[in-house]
Coordinates of C-alpha atoms in Angstrom, one line a residue:
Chain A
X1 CA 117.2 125.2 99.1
X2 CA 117.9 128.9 100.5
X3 CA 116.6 129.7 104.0
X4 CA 116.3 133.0 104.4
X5 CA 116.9 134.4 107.5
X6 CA 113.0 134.8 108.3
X7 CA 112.2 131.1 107.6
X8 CA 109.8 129.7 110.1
X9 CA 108.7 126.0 111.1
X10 CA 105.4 127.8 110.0
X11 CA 107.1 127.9 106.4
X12 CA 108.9 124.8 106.7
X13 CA 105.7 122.6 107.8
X14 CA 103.7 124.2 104.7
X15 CA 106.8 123.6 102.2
X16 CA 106.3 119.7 103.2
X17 CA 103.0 119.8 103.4
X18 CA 102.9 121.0 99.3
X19 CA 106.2 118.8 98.8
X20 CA 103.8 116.2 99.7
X21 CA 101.2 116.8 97.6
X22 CA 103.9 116.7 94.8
X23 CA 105.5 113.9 95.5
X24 CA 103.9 111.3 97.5
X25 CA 101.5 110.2 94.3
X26 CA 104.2 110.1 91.8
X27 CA 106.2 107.7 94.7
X28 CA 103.3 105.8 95.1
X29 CA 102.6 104.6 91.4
X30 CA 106.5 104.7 90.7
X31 CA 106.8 102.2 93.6
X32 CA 104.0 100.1 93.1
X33 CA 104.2 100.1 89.1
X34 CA 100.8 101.9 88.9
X35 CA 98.9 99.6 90.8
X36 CA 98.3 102.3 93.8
X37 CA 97.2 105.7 94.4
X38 CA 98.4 107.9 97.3
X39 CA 95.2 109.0 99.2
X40 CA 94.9 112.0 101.0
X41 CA 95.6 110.3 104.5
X42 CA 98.8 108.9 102.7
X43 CA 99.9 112.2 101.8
X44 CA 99.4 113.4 105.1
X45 CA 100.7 111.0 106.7
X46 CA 104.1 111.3 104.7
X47 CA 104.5 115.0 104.7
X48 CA 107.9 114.3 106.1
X49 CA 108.9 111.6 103.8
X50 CA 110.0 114.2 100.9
X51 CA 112.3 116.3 102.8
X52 CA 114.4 113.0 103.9
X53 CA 114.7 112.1 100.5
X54 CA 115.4 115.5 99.1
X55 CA 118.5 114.8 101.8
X56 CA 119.3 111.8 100.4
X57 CA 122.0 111.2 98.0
X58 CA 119.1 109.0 95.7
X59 CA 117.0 112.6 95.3
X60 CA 118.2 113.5 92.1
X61 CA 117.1 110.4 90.4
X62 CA 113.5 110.5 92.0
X63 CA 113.7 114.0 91.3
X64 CA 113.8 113.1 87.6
X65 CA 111.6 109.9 87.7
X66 CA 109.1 112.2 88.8
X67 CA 109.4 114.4 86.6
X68 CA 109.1 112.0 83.5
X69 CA 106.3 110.3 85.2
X70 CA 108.1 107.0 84.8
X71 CA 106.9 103.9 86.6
X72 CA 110.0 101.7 85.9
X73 CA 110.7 99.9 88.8
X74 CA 114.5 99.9 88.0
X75 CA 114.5 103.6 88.7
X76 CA 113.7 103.1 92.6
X77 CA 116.6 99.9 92.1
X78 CA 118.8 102.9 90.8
X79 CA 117.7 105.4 93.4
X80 CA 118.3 102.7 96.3
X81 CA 122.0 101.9 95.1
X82 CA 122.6 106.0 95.7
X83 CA 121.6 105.7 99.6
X84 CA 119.3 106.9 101.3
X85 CA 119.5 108.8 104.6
X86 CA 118.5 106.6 107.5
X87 CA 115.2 108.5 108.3
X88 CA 114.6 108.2 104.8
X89 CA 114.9 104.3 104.8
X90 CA 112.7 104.2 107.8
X91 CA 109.9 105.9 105.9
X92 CA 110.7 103.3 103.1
X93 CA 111.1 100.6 105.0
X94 CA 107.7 101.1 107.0
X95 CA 106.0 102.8 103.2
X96 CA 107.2 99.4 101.4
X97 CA 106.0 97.3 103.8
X98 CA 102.3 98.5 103.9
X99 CA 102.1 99.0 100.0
X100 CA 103.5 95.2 99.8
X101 CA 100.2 94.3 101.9
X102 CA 98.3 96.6 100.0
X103 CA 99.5 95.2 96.6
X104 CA 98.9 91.9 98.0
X105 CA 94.8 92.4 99.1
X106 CA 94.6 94.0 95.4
X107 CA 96.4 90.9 93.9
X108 CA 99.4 92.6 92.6
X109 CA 101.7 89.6 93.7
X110 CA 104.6 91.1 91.7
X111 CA 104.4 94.5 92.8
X112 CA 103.9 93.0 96.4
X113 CA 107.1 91.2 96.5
X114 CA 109.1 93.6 94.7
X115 CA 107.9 96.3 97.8
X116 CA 108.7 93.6 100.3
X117 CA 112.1 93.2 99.1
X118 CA 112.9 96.8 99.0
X119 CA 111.3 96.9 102.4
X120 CA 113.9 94.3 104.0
X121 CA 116.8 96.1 102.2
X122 CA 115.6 99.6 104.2
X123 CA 115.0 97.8 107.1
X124 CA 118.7 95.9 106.9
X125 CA 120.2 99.8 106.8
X126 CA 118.4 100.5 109.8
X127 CA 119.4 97.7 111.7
X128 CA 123.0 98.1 110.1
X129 CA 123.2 101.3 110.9
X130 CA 121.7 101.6 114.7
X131 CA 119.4 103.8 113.8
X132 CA 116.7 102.0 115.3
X133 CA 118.8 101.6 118.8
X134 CA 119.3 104.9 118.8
X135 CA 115.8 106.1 118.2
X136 CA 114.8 104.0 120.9
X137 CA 117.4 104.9 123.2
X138 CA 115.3 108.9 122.2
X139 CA 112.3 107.7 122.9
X140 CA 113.1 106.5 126.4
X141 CA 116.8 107.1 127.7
X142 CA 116.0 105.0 130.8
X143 CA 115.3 101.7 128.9
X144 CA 117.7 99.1 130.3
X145 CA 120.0 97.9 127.2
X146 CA 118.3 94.3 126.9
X147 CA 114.7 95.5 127.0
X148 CA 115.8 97.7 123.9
X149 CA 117.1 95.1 121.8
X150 CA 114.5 92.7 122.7
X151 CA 111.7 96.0 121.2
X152 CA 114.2 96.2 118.5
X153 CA 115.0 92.9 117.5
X154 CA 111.3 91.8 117.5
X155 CA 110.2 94.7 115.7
X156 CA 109.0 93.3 112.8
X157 CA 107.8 90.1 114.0
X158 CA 104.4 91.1 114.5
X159 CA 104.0 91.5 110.5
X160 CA 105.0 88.6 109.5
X161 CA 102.3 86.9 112.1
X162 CA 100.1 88.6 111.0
X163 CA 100.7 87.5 107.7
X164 CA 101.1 83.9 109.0
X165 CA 97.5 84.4 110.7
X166 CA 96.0 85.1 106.7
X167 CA 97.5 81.8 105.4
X168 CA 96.3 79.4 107.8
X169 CA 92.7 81.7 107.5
X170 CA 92.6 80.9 103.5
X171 CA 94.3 77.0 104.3
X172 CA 90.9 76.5 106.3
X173 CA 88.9 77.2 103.8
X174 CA 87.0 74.9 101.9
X175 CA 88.8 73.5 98.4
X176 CA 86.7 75.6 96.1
X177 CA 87.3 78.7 98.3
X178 CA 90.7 78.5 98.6
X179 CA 92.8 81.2 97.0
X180 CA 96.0 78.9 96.0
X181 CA 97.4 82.0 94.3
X182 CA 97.7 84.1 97.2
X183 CA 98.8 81.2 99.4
X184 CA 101.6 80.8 96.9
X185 CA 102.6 84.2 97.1
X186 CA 102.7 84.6 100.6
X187 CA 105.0 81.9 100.4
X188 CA 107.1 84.0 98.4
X189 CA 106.7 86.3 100.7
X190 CA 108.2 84.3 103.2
X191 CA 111.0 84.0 101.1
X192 CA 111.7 87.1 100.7
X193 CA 112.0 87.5 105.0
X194 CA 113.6 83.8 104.7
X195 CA 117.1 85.5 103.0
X196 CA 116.3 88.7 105.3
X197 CA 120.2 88.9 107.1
X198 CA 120.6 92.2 109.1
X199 CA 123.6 92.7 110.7
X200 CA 122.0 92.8 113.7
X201 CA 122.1 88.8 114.8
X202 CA 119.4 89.0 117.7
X203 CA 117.1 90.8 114.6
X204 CA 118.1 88.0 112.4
X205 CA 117.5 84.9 114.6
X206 CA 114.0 86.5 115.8
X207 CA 112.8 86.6 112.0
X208 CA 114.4 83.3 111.2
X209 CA 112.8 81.8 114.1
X210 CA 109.3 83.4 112.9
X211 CA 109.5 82.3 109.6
X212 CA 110.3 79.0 110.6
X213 CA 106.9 78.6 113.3
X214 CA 105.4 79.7 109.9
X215 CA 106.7 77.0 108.3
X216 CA 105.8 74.9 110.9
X217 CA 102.3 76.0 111.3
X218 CA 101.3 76.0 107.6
X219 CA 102.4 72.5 107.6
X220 CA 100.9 71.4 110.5
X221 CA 97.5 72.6 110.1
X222 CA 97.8 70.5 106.6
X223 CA 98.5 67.7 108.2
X224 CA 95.9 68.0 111.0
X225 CA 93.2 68.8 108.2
X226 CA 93.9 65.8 106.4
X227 CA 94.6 63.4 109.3
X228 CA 91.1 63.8 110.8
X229 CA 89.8 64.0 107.4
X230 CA 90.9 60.5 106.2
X231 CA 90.4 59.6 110.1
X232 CA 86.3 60.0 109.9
X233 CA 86.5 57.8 106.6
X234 CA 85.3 54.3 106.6
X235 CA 87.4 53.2 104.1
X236 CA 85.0 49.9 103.7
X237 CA 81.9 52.2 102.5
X238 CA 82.9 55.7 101.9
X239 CA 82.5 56.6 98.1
X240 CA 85.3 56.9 96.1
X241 CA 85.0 60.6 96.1
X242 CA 85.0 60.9 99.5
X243 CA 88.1 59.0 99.9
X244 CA 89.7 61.1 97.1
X245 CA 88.7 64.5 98.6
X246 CA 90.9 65.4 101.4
X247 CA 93.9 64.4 100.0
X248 CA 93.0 66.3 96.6
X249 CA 92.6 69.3 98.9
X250 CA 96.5 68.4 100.0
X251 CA 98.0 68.3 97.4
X252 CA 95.9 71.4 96.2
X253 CA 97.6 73.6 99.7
X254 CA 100.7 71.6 99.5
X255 CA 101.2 72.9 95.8
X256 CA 100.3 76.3 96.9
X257 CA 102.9 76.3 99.4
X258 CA 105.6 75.0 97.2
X259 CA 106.0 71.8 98.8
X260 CA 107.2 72.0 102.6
X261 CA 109.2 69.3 103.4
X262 CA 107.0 68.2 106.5
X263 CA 103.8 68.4 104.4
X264 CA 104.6 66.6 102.2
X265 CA 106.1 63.8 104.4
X266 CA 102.6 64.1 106.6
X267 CA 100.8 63.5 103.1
X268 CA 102.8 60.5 102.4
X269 CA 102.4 58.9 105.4
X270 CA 99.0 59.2 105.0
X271 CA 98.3 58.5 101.4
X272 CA 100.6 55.1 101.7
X273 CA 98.7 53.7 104.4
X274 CA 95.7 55.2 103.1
X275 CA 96.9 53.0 100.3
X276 CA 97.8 49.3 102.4
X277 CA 94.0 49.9 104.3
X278 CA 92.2 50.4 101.0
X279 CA 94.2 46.8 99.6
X280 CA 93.5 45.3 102.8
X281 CA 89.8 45.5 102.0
X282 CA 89.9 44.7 98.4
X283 CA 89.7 48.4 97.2
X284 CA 93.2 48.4 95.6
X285 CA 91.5 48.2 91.6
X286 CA 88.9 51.2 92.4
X287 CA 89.2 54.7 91.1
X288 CA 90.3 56.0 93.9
X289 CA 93.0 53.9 94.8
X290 CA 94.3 54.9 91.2
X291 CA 93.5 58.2 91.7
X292 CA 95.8 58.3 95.4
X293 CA 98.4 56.6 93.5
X294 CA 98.5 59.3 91.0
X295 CA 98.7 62.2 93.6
X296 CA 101.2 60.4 95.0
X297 CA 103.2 60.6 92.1
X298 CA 102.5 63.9 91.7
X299 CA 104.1 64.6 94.7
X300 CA 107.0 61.9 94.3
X301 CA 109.2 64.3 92.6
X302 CA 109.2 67.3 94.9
X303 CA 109.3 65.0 98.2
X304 CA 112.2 63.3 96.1
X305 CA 114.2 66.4 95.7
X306 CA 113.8 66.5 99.0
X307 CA 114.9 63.1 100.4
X308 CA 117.8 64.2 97.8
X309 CA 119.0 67.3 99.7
X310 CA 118.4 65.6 102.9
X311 CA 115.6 68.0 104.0
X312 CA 113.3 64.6 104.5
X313 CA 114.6 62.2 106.4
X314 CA 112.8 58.9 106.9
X315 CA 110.4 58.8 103.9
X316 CA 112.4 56.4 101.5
X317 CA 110.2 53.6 101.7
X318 CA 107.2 55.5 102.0
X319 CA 108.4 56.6 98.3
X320 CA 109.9 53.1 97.6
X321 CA 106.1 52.0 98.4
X322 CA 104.7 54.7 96.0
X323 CA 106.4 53.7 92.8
X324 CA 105.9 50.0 93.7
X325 CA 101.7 50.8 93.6
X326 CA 102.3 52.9 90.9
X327 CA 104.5 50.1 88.9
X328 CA 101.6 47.5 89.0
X329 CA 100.0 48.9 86.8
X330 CA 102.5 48.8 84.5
X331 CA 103.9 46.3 82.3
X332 CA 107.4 45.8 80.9
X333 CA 109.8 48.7 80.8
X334 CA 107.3 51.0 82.3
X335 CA 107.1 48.7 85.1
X336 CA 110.7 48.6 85.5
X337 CA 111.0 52.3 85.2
X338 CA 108.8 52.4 88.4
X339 CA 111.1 49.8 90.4
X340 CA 114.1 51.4 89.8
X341 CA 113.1 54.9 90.9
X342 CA 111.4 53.0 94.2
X343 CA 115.1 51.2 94.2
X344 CA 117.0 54.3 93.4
X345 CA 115.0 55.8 96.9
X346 CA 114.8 52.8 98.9
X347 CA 117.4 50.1 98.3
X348 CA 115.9 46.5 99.0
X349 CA 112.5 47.6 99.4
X350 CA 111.4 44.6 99.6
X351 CA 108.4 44.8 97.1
X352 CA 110.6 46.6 94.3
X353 CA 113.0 44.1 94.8
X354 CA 110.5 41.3 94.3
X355 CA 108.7 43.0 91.3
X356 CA 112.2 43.9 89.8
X357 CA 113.2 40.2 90.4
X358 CA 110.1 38.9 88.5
X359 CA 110.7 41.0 85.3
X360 CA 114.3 40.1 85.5
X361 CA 112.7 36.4 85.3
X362 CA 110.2 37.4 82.6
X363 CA 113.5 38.4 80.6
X364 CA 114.7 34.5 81.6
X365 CA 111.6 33.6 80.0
X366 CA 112.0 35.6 77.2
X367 CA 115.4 34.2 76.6
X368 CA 114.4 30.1 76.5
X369 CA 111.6 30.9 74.4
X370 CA 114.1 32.5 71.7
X371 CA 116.7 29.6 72.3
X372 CA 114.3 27.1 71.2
X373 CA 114.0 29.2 67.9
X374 CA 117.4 29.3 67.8
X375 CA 119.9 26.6 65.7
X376 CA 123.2 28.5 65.4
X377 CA 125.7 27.1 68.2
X378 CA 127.0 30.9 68.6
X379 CA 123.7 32.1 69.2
X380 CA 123.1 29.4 71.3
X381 CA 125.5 30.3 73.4
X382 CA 124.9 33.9 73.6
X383 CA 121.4 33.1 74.2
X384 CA 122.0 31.0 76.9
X385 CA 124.8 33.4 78.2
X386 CA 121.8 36.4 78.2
X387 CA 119.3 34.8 80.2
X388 CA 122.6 33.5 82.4
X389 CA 122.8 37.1 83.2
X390 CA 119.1 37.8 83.8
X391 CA 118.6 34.8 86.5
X392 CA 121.9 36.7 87.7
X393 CA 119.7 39.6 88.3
X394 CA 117.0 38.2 89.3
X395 CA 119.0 36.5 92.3
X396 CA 120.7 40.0 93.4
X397 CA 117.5 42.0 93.2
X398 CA 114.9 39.4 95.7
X399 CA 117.4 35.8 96.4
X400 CA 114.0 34.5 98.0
X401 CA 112.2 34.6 94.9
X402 CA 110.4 31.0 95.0
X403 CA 110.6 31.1 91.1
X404 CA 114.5 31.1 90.9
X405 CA 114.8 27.7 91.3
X406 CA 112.6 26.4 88.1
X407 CA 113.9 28.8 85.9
X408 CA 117.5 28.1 86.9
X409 CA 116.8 24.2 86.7
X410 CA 115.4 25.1 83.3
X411 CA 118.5 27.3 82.2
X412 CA 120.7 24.4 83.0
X413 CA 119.1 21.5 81.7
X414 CA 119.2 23.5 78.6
X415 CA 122.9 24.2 79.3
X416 CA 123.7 20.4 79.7
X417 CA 121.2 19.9 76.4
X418 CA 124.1 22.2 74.2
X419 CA 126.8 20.8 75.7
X420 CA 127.5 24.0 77.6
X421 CA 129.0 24.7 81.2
X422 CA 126.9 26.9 82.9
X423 CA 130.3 28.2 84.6
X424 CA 131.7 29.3 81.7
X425 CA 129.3 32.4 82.2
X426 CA 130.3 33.4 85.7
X427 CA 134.2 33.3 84.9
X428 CA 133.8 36.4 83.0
Chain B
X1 CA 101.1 94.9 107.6
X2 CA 97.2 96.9 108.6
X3 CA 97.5 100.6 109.3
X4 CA 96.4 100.8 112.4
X5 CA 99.2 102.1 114.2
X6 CA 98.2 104.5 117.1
X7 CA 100.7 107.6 116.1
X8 CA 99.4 107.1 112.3
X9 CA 95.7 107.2 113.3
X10 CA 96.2 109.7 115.7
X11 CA 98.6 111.5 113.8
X12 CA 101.3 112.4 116.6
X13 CA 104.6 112.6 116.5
X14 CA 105.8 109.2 117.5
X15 CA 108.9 110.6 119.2
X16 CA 106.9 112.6 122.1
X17 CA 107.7 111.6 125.4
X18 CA 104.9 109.6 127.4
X19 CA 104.2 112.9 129.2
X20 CA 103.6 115.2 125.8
X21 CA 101.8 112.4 124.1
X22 CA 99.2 112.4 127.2
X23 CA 98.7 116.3 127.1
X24 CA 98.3 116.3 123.3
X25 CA 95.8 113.3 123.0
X26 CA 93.8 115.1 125.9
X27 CA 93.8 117.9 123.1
X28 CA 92.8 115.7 120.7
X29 CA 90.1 114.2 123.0
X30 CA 88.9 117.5 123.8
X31 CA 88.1 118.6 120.2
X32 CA 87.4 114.8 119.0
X33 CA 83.2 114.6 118.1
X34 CA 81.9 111.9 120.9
X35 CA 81.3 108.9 118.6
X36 CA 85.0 109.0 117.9
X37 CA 86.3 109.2 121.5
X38 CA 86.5 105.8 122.4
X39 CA 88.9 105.1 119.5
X40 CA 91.2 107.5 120.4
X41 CA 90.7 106.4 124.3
X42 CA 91.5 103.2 122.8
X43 CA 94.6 104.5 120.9
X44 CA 96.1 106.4 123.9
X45 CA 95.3 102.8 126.0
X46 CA 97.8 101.3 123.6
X47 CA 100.3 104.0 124.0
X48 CA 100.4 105.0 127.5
X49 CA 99.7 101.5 129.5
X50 CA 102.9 99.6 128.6
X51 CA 106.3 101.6 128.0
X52 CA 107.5 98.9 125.4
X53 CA 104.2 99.3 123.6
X54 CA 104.5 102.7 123.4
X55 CA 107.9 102.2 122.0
X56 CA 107.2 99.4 119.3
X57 CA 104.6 101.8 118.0
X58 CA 106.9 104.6 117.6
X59 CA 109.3 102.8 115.9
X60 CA 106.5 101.3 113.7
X61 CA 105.3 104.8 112.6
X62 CA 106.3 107.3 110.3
X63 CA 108.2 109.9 111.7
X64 CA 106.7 112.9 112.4
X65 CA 108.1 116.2 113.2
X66 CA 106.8 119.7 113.6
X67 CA 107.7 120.1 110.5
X68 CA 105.4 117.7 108.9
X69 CA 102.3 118.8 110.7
X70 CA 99.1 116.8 109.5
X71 CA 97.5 120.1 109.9
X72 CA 95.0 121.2 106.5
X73 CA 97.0 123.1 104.4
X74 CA 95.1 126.0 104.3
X75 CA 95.7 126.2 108.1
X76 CA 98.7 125.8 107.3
X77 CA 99.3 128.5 105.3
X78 CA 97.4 130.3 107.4
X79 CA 99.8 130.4 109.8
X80 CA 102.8 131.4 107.8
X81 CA 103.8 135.0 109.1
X82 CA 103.1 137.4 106.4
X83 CA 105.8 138.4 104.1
X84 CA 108.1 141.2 105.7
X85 CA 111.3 141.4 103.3
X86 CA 112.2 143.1 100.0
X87 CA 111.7 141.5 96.5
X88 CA 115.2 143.3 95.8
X89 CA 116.5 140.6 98.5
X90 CA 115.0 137.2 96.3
X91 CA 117.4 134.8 95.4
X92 CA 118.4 134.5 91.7
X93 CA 117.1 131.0 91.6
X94 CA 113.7 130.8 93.0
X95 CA 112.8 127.2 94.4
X96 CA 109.2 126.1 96.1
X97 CA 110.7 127.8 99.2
X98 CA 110.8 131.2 98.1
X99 CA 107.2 131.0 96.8
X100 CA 105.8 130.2 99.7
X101 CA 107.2 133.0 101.2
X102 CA 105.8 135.2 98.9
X103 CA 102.8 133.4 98.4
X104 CA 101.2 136.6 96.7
X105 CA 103.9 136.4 93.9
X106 CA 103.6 132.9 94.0
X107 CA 101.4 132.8 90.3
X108 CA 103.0 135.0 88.7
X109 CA 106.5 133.1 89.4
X110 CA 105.0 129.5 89.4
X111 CA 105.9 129.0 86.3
X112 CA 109.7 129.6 86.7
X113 CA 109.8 126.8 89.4
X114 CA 111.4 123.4 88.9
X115 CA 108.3 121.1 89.5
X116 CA 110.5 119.1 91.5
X117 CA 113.4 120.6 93.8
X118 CA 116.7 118.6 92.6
X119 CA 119.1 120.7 94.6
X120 CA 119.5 120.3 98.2

């Protein structure tokens, strides 16, 4: 713009003031996809914010979003790929972050995230750039080097806690009170700070360490819940409800924040021996035994993916244990199903083993039942040389089975019966 | 992240020294009703007591220049100087500048005025 020779600050600190006016409220719903109006504190408060962007390479595409009164969010994507000046990005950067918590307390998840992420990419040019050291260096030239990274690199840790301080508020809530939604998207909130790399590595390493004491938090506080919650049950009387209830509520906060690996290996702990207790007092065929089991499962694939990537260590047989409950109820190939996922997890648990050994034997059965209906000498044989292979089986998956020794007896008096080597089946 | 930082609520620049910012929240005391005094007491507490503080805030709030004076803008206009040029001096292309400049002109010209500035 011109500035004529008898321009004042007078002039200048009205032209921003009305700049404001214009543009704040067209930033704010452009930004937020309609979801929030600029108030007049806002406006106020940014009266500076237009001039930076007018000095920003990205004006001329604001310029004309505003113009059209588009709320695209792709525009501001467009505008940010232009640049913006660095006091520009730190009135983003601090704007995005408060409309992201805005957006959040109104429930506009999507809007939230999409601020928070543009929020970390203005905050990554400020770190990048050293503008931030060099503002603080301004703001007191005698601050000894360390103490102004230490400001700087912990600058936005204090958001993030405070956004830790709101999950664990709505985790302590009662089941029916808990918002599961916006636990969820605070966890993907998290995210968001989780891939948050500034150049600056002290920066970096202080939000990684404070998104992973939220981590740690979230999961211990589920843990604590239900350890004292299945703690003051007597497992002897308590209803079946009341057993049910605090690990429902688990896997109700464990769902909300997308399976943690340390949750969920605090909830299997606990629901297996949850589990052996309620069998060791004769509870193992009530409702809620069932109902465990089935949470279990429920869980069994995300803790698996887990095990998988090597995120959980040490909960194989706690999973190998799960199937195994979960297979007794089955019969047949769903049974087996079962044992080879608690196999696939925990190789020789014991229990799989010995189930998976039994239906191997049930195929043994299976296999002299048929020969006595059978008269052809080649089916004979192939008969015979099937249930060869299932006692086979059954030997490698439990060798202690106390039933091996029958049914092999069995297989070779019938053997001996065709005139048959039972040898002839292990030379191929 | 709340609002609550001290340079927002008090709406100061954040970049004053620890000196000016004690002068101009004396100001602000001064003029501040009495039910609202012990906030801003409260507010200069958090700015003046710990050097790092002060500094966290700062670079926590929006900056703040002369230039973007939270003042009403009817003060504001106020205290533009009145107009002492010559129309026969105005630019060819008028932008939101020049008609604050001539804010008498300013409706008649309104019209001719980008709504938003794209030029630099």
């Amino acid at each position: 713009m011109s500035r004529m020779k008898w321009w004042s600050p007078a002039h200048q600190a009205l032209l921003n003031a009305l700049d404001a006016q214009d543009v704040v409220p067209g930033l704010f719903l452009l930004l937020t996809g309609g979801a929030l109006q600029a108030n007049e504190k806002d406006t106020r408060r940014l009266r500076d914010w237009p001039e930076a962007l007018h000095d920003s390479a990205s004006w001329p595409i604001l310029a004309a979003a505003l113009t059209s009164g588009t709320r695209d969010h792709e525009v501001w994507n467009q505008a940010q790929a232009q640049g913006f000046t660095d006091r520009a990005a730190h009135h983003n950067a601090l704007l995005l972050l408060e409309l992201s918590d805005r957006l959040t307390q109104g429930r506009r998840f999507d809007e939230s995230l999409r601020c928070v992420r543009w929020a970390t990419t203005n905050w990554a040019q400020l770190y990048e750039s050293g503008y931030l050291a060099a503002l603080t260096k301004d703001l007191d030239p005698q601050l000894p080097e360390d103490a102004t990274a230490e400001i700087v690199s912990g600058l936005l840790c204090p958001a993030l806690e405070e956004r830790r301080q709101r999950v664990i508020e709505e985790l302590r809530k009662s089941s029916a009170d808990m918002d599961a939604a916006a636990i969820t998207h605070s966890q993907d909130w998290f995210d968001v700070w989780r891939s948050f790399t500034p150049a600056a590595q002290r920066a970096a390493a202080r939000i990684r360490q404070t998104v992973a004491a939220y981590d740690q938090s979230v999961s211990q506080l589920v843990a604590q819940q239900m350890t004292k919650a299945v703690s003051d049950l007597d497992l002897t009387t308590a209803q079946d409800l009341e057993i049910e209830a605090p690990l429902r509520q688990t896997w109700r906060q464990i769902e909300a924040l997308r399976f943690p690996a340390p949750a969920m290996a605090e909830m299997i702990g606990t629901l297996i021996s949850t589990l052996w207790s309620l069998r060791r007092v004769g509870r193992d065929t009530t409702p809620a035994f069932n109902t465990l089991v089935d949470l279990g499962i429920l869980l069994a694939p995300h803790l698996g993916r887990t095990i998988k990537s090597g995120e959980s260590i040490g909960q194989n047989s706690r999973l190998g244990d799960l199937y195994v409950f979960r297979a007794e109820r089955e019969r047949g190939e769903a049974r087996r199903e079962y044992l080879v996922l608690a196999l696939d997890f925990c190789p020789g648990h014991r229990n799989a083993s010995m189930l998976m050994s039994y239906l191997h034997l049930h195929d043994v059965q299976v296999g002299m039942q048929d020969l006595a209906k059978t008269i052809r000498p080649a089916s004979i044989k192939a008969t015979l040389k099937a249930v060869h292979g299932h006692l086979k089986l059954a030997e490698a998956a439990f060798p202690l089975n106390e039933d091996l020794a029958g049914h092999t007896e069995r297989f070779q008096k019938a053997c001996l019966k065709n005139k048959i080597d039972p040898r002839s089946f292990d030379e191929k | 992240m709340k609002n609550e930082n001290p340079f927002d609520d008090l709406e100061i620049d954040p970049r004053l020294s620890g000196r000016e910012l004690t002068k101009r929240i004396r100001k602000i005391i001064e003029k501040a009703p009495a039910d609202e005094r012990a906030e801003i007491q409260a507010n200069w507490e958090k700015l003046t007591l710990r050097e790092d503080q002060r500094i966290h805030h700062a670079l926590l709030a929006h900056p703040r220049p002369e230039s973007a004076s939270a003042r009403e803008v009817s003060t504001l206009r106020t205290n533009v100087p009145l107009p002492t040029s010559k129309l026969q001096n105005t630019a060819v292309s008028l932008t939101r500048a020049d008609v604050i400049v001539w804010d008498e002109a300013a409706v008649s010209v309104q019209h001719l005025i980008p709504r938003y500035d794209q030029g630099k």
